[in-house]
C-alpha positions as a LaTeX table, in Angstrom:
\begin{tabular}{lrrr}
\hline
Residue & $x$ (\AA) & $y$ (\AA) & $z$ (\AA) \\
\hline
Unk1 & 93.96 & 129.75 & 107.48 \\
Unk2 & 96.55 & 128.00 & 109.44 \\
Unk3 & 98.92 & 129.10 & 112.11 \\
Unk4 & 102.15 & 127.02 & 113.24 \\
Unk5 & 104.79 & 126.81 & 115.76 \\
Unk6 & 107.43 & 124.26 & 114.42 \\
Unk7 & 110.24 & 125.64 & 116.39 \\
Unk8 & 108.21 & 124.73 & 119.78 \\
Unk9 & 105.73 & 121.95 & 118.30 \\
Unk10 & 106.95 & 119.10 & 116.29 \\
Unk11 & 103.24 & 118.15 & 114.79 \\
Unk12 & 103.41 & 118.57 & 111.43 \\
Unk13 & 105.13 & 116.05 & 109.67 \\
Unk14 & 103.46 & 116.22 & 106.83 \\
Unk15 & 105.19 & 119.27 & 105.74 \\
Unk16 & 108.24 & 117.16 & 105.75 \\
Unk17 & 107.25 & 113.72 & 104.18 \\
Unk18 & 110.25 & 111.32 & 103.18 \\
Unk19 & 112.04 & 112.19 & 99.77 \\
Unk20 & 109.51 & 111.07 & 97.20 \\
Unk21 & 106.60 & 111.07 & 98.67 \\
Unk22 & 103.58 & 113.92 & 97.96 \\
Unk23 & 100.37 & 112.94 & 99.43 \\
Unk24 & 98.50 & 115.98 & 98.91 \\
Unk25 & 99.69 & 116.67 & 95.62 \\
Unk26 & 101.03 & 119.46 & 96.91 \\
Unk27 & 104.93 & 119.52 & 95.62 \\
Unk28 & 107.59 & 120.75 & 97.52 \\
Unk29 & 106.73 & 121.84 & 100.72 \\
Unk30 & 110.25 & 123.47 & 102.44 \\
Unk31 & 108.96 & 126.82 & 102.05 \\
Unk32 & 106.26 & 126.26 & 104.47 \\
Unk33 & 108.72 & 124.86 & 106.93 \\
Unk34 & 108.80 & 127.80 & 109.10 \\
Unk35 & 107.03 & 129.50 & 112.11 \\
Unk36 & 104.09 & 131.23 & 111.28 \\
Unk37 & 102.21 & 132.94 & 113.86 \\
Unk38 & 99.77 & 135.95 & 113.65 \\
Unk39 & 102.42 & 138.29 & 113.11 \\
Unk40 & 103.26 & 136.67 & 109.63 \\
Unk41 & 99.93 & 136.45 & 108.61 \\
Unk42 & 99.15 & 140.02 & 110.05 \\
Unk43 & 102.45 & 141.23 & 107.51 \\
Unk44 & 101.01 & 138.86 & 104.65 \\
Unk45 & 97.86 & 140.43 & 104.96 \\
Unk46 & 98.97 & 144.21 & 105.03 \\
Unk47 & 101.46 & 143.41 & 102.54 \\
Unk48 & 97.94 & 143.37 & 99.88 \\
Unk49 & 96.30 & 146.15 & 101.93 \\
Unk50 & 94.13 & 144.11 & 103.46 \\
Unk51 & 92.98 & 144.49 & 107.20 \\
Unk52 & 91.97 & 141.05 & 108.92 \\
Unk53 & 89.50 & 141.76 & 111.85 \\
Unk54 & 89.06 & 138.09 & 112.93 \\
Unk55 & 89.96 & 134.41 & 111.26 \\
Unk56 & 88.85 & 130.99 & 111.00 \\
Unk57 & 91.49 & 128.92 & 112.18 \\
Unk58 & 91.44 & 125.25 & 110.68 \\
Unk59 & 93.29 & 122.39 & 112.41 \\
Unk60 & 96.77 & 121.51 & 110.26 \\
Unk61 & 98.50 & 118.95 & 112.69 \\
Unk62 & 99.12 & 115.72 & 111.54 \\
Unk63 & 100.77 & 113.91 & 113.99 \\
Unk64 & 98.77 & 111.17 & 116.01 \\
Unk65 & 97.30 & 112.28 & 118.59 \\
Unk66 & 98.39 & 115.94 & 118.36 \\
Unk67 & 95.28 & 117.81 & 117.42 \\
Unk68 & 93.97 & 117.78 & 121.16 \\
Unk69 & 97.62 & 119.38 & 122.07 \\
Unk70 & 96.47 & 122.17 & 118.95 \\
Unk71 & 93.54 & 122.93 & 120.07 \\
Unk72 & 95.38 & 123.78 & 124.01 \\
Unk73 & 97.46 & 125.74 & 122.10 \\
Unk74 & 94.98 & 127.88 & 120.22 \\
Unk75 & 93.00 & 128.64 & 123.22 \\
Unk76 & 96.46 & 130.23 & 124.90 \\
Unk77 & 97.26 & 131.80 & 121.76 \\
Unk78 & 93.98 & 133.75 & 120.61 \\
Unk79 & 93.16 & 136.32 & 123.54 \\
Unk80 & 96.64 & 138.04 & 122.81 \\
Unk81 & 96.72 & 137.59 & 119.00 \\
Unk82 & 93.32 & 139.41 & 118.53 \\
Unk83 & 93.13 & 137.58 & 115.29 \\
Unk84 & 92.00 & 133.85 & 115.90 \\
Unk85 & 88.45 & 134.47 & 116.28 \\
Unk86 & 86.89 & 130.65 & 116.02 \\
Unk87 & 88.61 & 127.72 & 115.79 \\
Unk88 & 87.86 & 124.19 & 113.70 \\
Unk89 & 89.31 & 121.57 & 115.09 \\
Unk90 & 90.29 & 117.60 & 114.06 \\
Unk91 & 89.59 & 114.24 & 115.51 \\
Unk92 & 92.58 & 111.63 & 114.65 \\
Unk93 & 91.60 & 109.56 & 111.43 \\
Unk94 & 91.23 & 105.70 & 112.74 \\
Unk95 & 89.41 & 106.38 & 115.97 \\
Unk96 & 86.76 & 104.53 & 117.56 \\
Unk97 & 83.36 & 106.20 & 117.91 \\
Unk98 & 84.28 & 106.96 & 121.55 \\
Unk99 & 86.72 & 108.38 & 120.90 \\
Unk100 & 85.31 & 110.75 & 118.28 \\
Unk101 & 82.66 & 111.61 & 120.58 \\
Unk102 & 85.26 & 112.48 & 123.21 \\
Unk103 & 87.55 & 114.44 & 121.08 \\
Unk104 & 84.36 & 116.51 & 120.47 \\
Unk105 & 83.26 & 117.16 & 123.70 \\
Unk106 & 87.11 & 117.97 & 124.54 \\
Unk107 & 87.36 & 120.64 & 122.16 \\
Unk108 & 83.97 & 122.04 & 122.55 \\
Unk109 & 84.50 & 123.27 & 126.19 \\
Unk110 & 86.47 & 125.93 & 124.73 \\
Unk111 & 84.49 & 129.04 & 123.28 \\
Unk112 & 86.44 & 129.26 & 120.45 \\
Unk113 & 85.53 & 125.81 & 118.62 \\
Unk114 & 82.93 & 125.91 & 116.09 \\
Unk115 & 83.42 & 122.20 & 114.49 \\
Unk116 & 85.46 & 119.84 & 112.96 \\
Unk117 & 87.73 & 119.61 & 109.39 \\
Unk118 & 87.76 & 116.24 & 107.54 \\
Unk119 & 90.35 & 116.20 & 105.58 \\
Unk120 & 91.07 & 112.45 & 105.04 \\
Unk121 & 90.78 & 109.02 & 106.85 \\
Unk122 & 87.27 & 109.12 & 106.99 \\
Unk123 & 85.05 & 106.85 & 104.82 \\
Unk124 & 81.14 & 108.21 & 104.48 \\
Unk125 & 79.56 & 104.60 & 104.61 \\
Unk126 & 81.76 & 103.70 & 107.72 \\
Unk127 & 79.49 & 103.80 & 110.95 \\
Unk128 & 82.12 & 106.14 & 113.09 \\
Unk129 & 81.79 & 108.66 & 110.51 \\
Unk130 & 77.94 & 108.91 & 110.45 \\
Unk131 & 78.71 & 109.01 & 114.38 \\
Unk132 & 80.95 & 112.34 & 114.02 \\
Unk133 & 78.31 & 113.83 & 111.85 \\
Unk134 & 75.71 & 112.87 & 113.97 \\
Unk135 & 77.68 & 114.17 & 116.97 \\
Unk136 & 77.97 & 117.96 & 115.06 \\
Unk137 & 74.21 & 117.88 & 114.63 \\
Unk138 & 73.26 & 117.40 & 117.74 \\
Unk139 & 75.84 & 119.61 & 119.37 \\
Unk140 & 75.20 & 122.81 & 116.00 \\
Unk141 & 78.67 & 122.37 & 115.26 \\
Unk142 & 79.90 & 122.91 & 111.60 \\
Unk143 & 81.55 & 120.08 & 109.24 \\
Unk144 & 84.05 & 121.35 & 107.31 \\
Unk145 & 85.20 & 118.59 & 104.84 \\
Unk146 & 87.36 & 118.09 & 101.95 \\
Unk147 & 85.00 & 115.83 & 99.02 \\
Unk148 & 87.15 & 115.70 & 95.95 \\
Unk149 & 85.46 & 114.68 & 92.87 \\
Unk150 & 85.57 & 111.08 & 93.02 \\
Unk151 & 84.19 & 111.17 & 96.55 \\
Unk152 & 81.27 & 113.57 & 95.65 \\
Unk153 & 78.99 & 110.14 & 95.25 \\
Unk154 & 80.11 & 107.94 & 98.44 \\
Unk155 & 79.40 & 111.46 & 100.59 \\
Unk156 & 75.91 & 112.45 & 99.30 \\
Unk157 & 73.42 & 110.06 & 101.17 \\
Unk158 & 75.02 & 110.61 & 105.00 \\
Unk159 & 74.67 & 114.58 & 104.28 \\
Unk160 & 71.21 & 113.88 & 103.26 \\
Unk161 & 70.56 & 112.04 & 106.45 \\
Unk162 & 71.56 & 115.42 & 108.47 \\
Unk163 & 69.58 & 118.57 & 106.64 \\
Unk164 & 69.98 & 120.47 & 109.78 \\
Unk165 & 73.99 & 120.04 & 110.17 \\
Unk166 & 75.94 & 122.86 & 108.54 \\
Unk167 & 77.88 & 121.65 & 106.20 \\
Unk168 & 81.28 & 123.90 & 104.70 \\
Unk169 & 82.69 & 122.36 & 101.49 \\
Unk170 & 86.34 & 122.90 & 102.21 \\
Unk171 & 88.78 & 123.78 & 99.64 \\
Unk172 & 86.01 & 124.18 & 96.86 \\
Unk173 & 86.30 & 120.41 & 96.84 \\
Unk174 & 90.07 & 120.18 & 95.53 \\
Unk175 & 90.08 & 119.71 & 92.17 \\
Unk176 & 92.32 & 116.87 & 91.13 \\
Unk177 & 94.52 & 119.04 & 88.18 \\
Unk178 & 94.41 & 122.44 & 86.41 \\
Unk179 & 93.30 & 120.69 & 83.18 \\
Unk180 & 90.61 & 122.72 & 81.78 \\
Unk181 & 88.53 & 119.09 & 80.78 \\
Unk182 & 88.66 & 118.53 & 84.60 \\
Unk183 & 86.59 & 121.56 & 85.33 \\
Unk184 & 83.65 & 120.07 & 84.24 \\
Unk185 & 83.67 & 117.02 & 86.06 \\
Unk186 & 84.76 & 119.12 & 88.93 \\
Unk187 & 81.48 & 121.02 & 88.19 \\
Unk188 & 79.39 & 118.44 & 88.02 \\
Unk189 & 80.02 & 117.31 & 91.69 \\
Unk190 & 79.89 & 120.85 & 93.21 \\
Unk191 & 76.57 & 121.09 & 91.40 \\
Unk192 & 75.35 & 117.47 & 93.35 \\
Unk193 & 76.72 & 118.68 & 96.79 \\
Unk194 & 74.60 & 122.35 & 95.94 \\
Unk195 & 71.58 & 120.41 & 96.05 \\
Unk196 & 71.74 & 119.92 & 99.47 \\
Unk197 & 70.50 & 123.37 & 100.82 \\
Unk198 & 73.03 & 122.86 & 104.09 \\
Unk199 & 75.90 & 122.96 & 102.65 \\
Unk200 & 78.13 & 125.81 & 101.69 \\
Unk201 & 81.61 & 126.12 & 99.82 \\
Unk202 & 84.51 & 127.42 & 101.26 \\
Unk203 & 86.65 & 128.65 & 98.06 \\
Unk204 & 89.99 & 128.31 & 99.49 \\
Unk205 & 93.10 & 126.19 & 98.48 \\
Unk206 & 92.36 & 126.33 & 95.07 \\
Unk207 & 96.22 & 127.62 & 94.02 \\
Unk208 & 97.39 & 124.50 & 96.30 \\
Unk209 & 95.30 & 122.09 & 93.96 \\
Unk210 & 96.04 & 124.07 & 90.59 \\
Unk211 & 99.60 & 125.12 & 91.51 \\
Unk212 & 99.31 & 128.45 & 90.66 \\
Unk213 & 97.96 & 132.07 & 91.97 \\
Unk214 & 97.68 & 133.55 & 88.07 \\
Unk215 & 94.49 & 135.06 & 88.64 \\
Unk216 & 93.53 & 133.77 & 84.99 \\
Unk217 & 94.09 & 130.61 & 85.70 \\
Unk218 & 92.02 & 130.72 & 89.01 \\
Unk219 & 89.18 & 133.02 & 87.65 \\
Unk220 & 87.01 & 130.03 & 86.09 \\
Unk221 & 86.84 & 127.69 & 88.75 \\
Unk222 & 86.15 & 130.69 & 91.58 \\
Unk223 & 83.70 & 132.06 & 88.98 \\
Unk224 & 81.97 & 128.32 & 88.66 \\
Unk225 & 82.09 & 128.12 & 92.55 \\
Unk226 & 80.01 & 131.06 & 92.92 \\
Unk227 & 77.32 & 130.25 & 90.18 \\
Unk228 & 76.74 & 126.63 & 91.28 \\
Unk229 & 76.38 & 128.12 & 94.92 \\
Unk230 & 75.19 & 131.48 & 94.83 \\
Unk231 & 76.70 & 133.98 & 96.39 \\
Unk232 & 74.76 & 133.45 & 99.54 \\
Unk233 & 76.58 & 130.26 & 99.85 \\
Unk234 & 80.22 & 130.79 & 99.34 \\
Unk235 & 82.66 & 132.41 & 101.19 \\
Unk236 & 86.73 & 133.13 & 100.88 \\
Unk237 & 89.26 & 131.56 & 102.74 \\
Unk238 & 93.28 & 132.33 & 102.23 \\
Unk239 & 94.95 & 128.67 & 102.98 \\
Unk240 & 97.53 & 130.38 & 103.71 \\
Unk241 & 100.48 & 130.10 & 104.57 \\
Unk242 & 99.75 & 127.25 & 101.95 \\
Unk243 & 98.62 & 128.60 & 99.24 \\
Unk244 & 102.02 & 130.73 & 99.77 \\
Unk245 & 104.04 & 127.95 & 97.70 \\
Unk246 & 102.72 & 129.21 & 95.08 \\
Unk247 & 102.32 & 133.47 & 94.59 \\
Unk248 & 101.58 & 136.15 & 97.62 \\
Unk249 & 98.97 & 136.97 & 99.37 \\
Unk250 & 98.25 & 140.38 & 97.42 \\
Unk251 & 98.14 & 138.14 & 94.34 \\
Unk252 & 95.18 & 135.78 & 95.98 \\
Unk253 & 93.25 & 138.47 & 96.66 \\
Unk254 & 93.88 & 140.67 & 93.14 \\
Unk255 & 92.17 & 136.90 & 91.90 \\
Unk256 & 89.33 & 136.92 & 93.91 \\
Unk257 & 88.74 & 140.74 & 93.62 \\
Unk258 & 88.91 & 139.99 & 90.00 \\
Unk259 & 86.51 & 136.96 & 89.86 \\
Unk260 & 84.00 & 138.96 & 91.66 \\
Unk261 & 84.13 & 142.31 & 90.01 \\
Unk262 & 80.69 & 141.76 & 88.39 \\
Unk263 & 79.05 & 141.43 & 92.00 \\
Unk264 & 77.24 & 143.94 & 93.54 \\
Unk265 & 78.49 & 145.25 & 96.83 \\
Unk266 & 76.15 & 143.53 & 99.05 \\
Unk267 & 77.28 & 140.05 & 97.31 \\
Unk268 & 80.72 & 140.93 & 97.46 \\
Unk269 & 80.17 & 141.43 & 101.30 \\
Unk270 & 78.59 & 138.11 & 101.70 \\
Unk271 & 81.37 & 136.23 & 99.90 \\
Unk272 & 84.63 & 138.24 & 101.19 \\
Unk273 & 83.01 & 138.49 & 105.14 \\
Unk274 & 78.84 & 138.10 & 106.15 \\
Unk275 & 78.43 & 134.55 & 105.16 \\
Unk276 & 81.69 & 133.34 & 107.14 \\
Unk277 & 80.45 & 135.46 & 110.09 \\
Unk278 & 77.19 & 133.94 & 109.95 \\
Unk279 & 78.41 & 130.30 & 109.21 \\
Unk280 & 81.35 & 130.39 & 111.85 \\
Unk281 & 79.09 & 132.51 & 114.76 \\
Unk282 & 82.07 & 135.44 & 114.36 \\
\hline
\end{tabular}
């Protein structure tokens, strides 16, 4: 999940990209222009009659130079919002190794950083990127990264070079459409990136990529996320307030409660709470 402060922090211009452009595929993105703190995901949450104990917060700034600033932020934020219980940060896309490895040793002095999201500008066959995944091995931080299906390929041999790093699959790889004939191409890179015993998948942002929170339309690909991984290796994540464009919360969590109504309760534990705890140290 994300939280934002765009009436006191202007680093998010991304939400607001010139008229035209859509770099995430992600449409129209006014309704996310707005505040939202833990008290708005606290009321999103209750709203489906769910009660959050603690959250992974992932890094959403996109202005350079900004997610240092974030992470300050977070750290003043979390011991009154008794929500933010870890924290995975960013380092800007375009840096130097240097860099990288100071923007990781920033962010790790606070007790709330577990590791660091990928979400573009980072090419696996360029030398500062096996540096920042070398960097989260050494220090047991987590990699959360966003490999979409064309980039399942390119990412395979680094992760292979690092079987100890824990590895989180973010966004259940972000399908590139809601076309059914997609899924199994989708499929077949989930199934590569399985075969690396480190790495996990965090099924999240799936109504961002597929544009919709009909739990119909949702069930196969959570369904296909589970059986690739197991439910030992996948875990829930809301997106929101992102995933908001597109239904409420109750309605992403009627889809996930009705993807996993088959499980028993011990996997539905692992997969709606344990194997987040375990993965994030919360």
């Amino acid at each position: 999940m994300h939280l934002w402060h765009l009436t006191a922090h202007k680093w998010y211009p991304a939400l607001d990209p010139p008229e035209g452009e859509d770099d995430f595929g992600i449409g129209d993105m006014a309704g996310l222009r707005r505040d939202y703190l833990p008290a708005e995901y606290r009321a999103d949450a209750s709203g489906a009659g769910v009660v959050v104990d603690k959250v992974v917060h992932v890094s959403a700034v996109t202005a350079p130079g900004s997610h240092l600033d974030e992470a300050r932020w977070l750290d003043a934020l979390a011991p009154g919002s008794g929500l933010v219980g870890a924290v995975i940060g960013a380092v800007e896309p375009g840096s130097d190794a240097v860099a990288v490895a100071r923007d990781i040793a920033v962010q790790a002095e606070s007790p709330l950083f577990r590791g660091i999201r990928v979400l573009y500008g980072f090419d696996p066959v360029d030398p500062v990127t096996r540096t920042l995944v070398e960097l989260l091995d050494a220090g047991g931080h987590v990699l959360d990264v966003v490999i979409r299906p064309a980039e399942v390929e390119g990412w395979l041999p680094l992760l292979r070079d690092v079987p100890g790093l824990s590895v989180v699959l973010e966004h259940a790889g972000w399908p590139d459409s809601a076309d059914p004939a997609h899924l199994a191409t989708w499929r077949d890179g989930l199934a590569d990136l399985a075969r690396l015993d480190n790495v996990s998948c965090k099924i999240s942002g799936l109504p961002m990529a597929l544009h919709t929170l009909d739990g119909t339309v949702l069930r196969p690909w959570i369904e296909t996320c589970l059986d690739v991984f197991g439910t030992h290796r996948t875990f829930f994540g809301s997106n929101f307030p992102v995933d908001s464009l597109f239904g409420t919360y109750a309605q992403l969590v009627d889809a996930y409660l009705g993807a996993t109504s088959g499980l028993t309760a011990a996997e539905r534990d692992q997969v709606f709470a344990a194997n987040a705890e375990r993965c994030y140290g919360i």
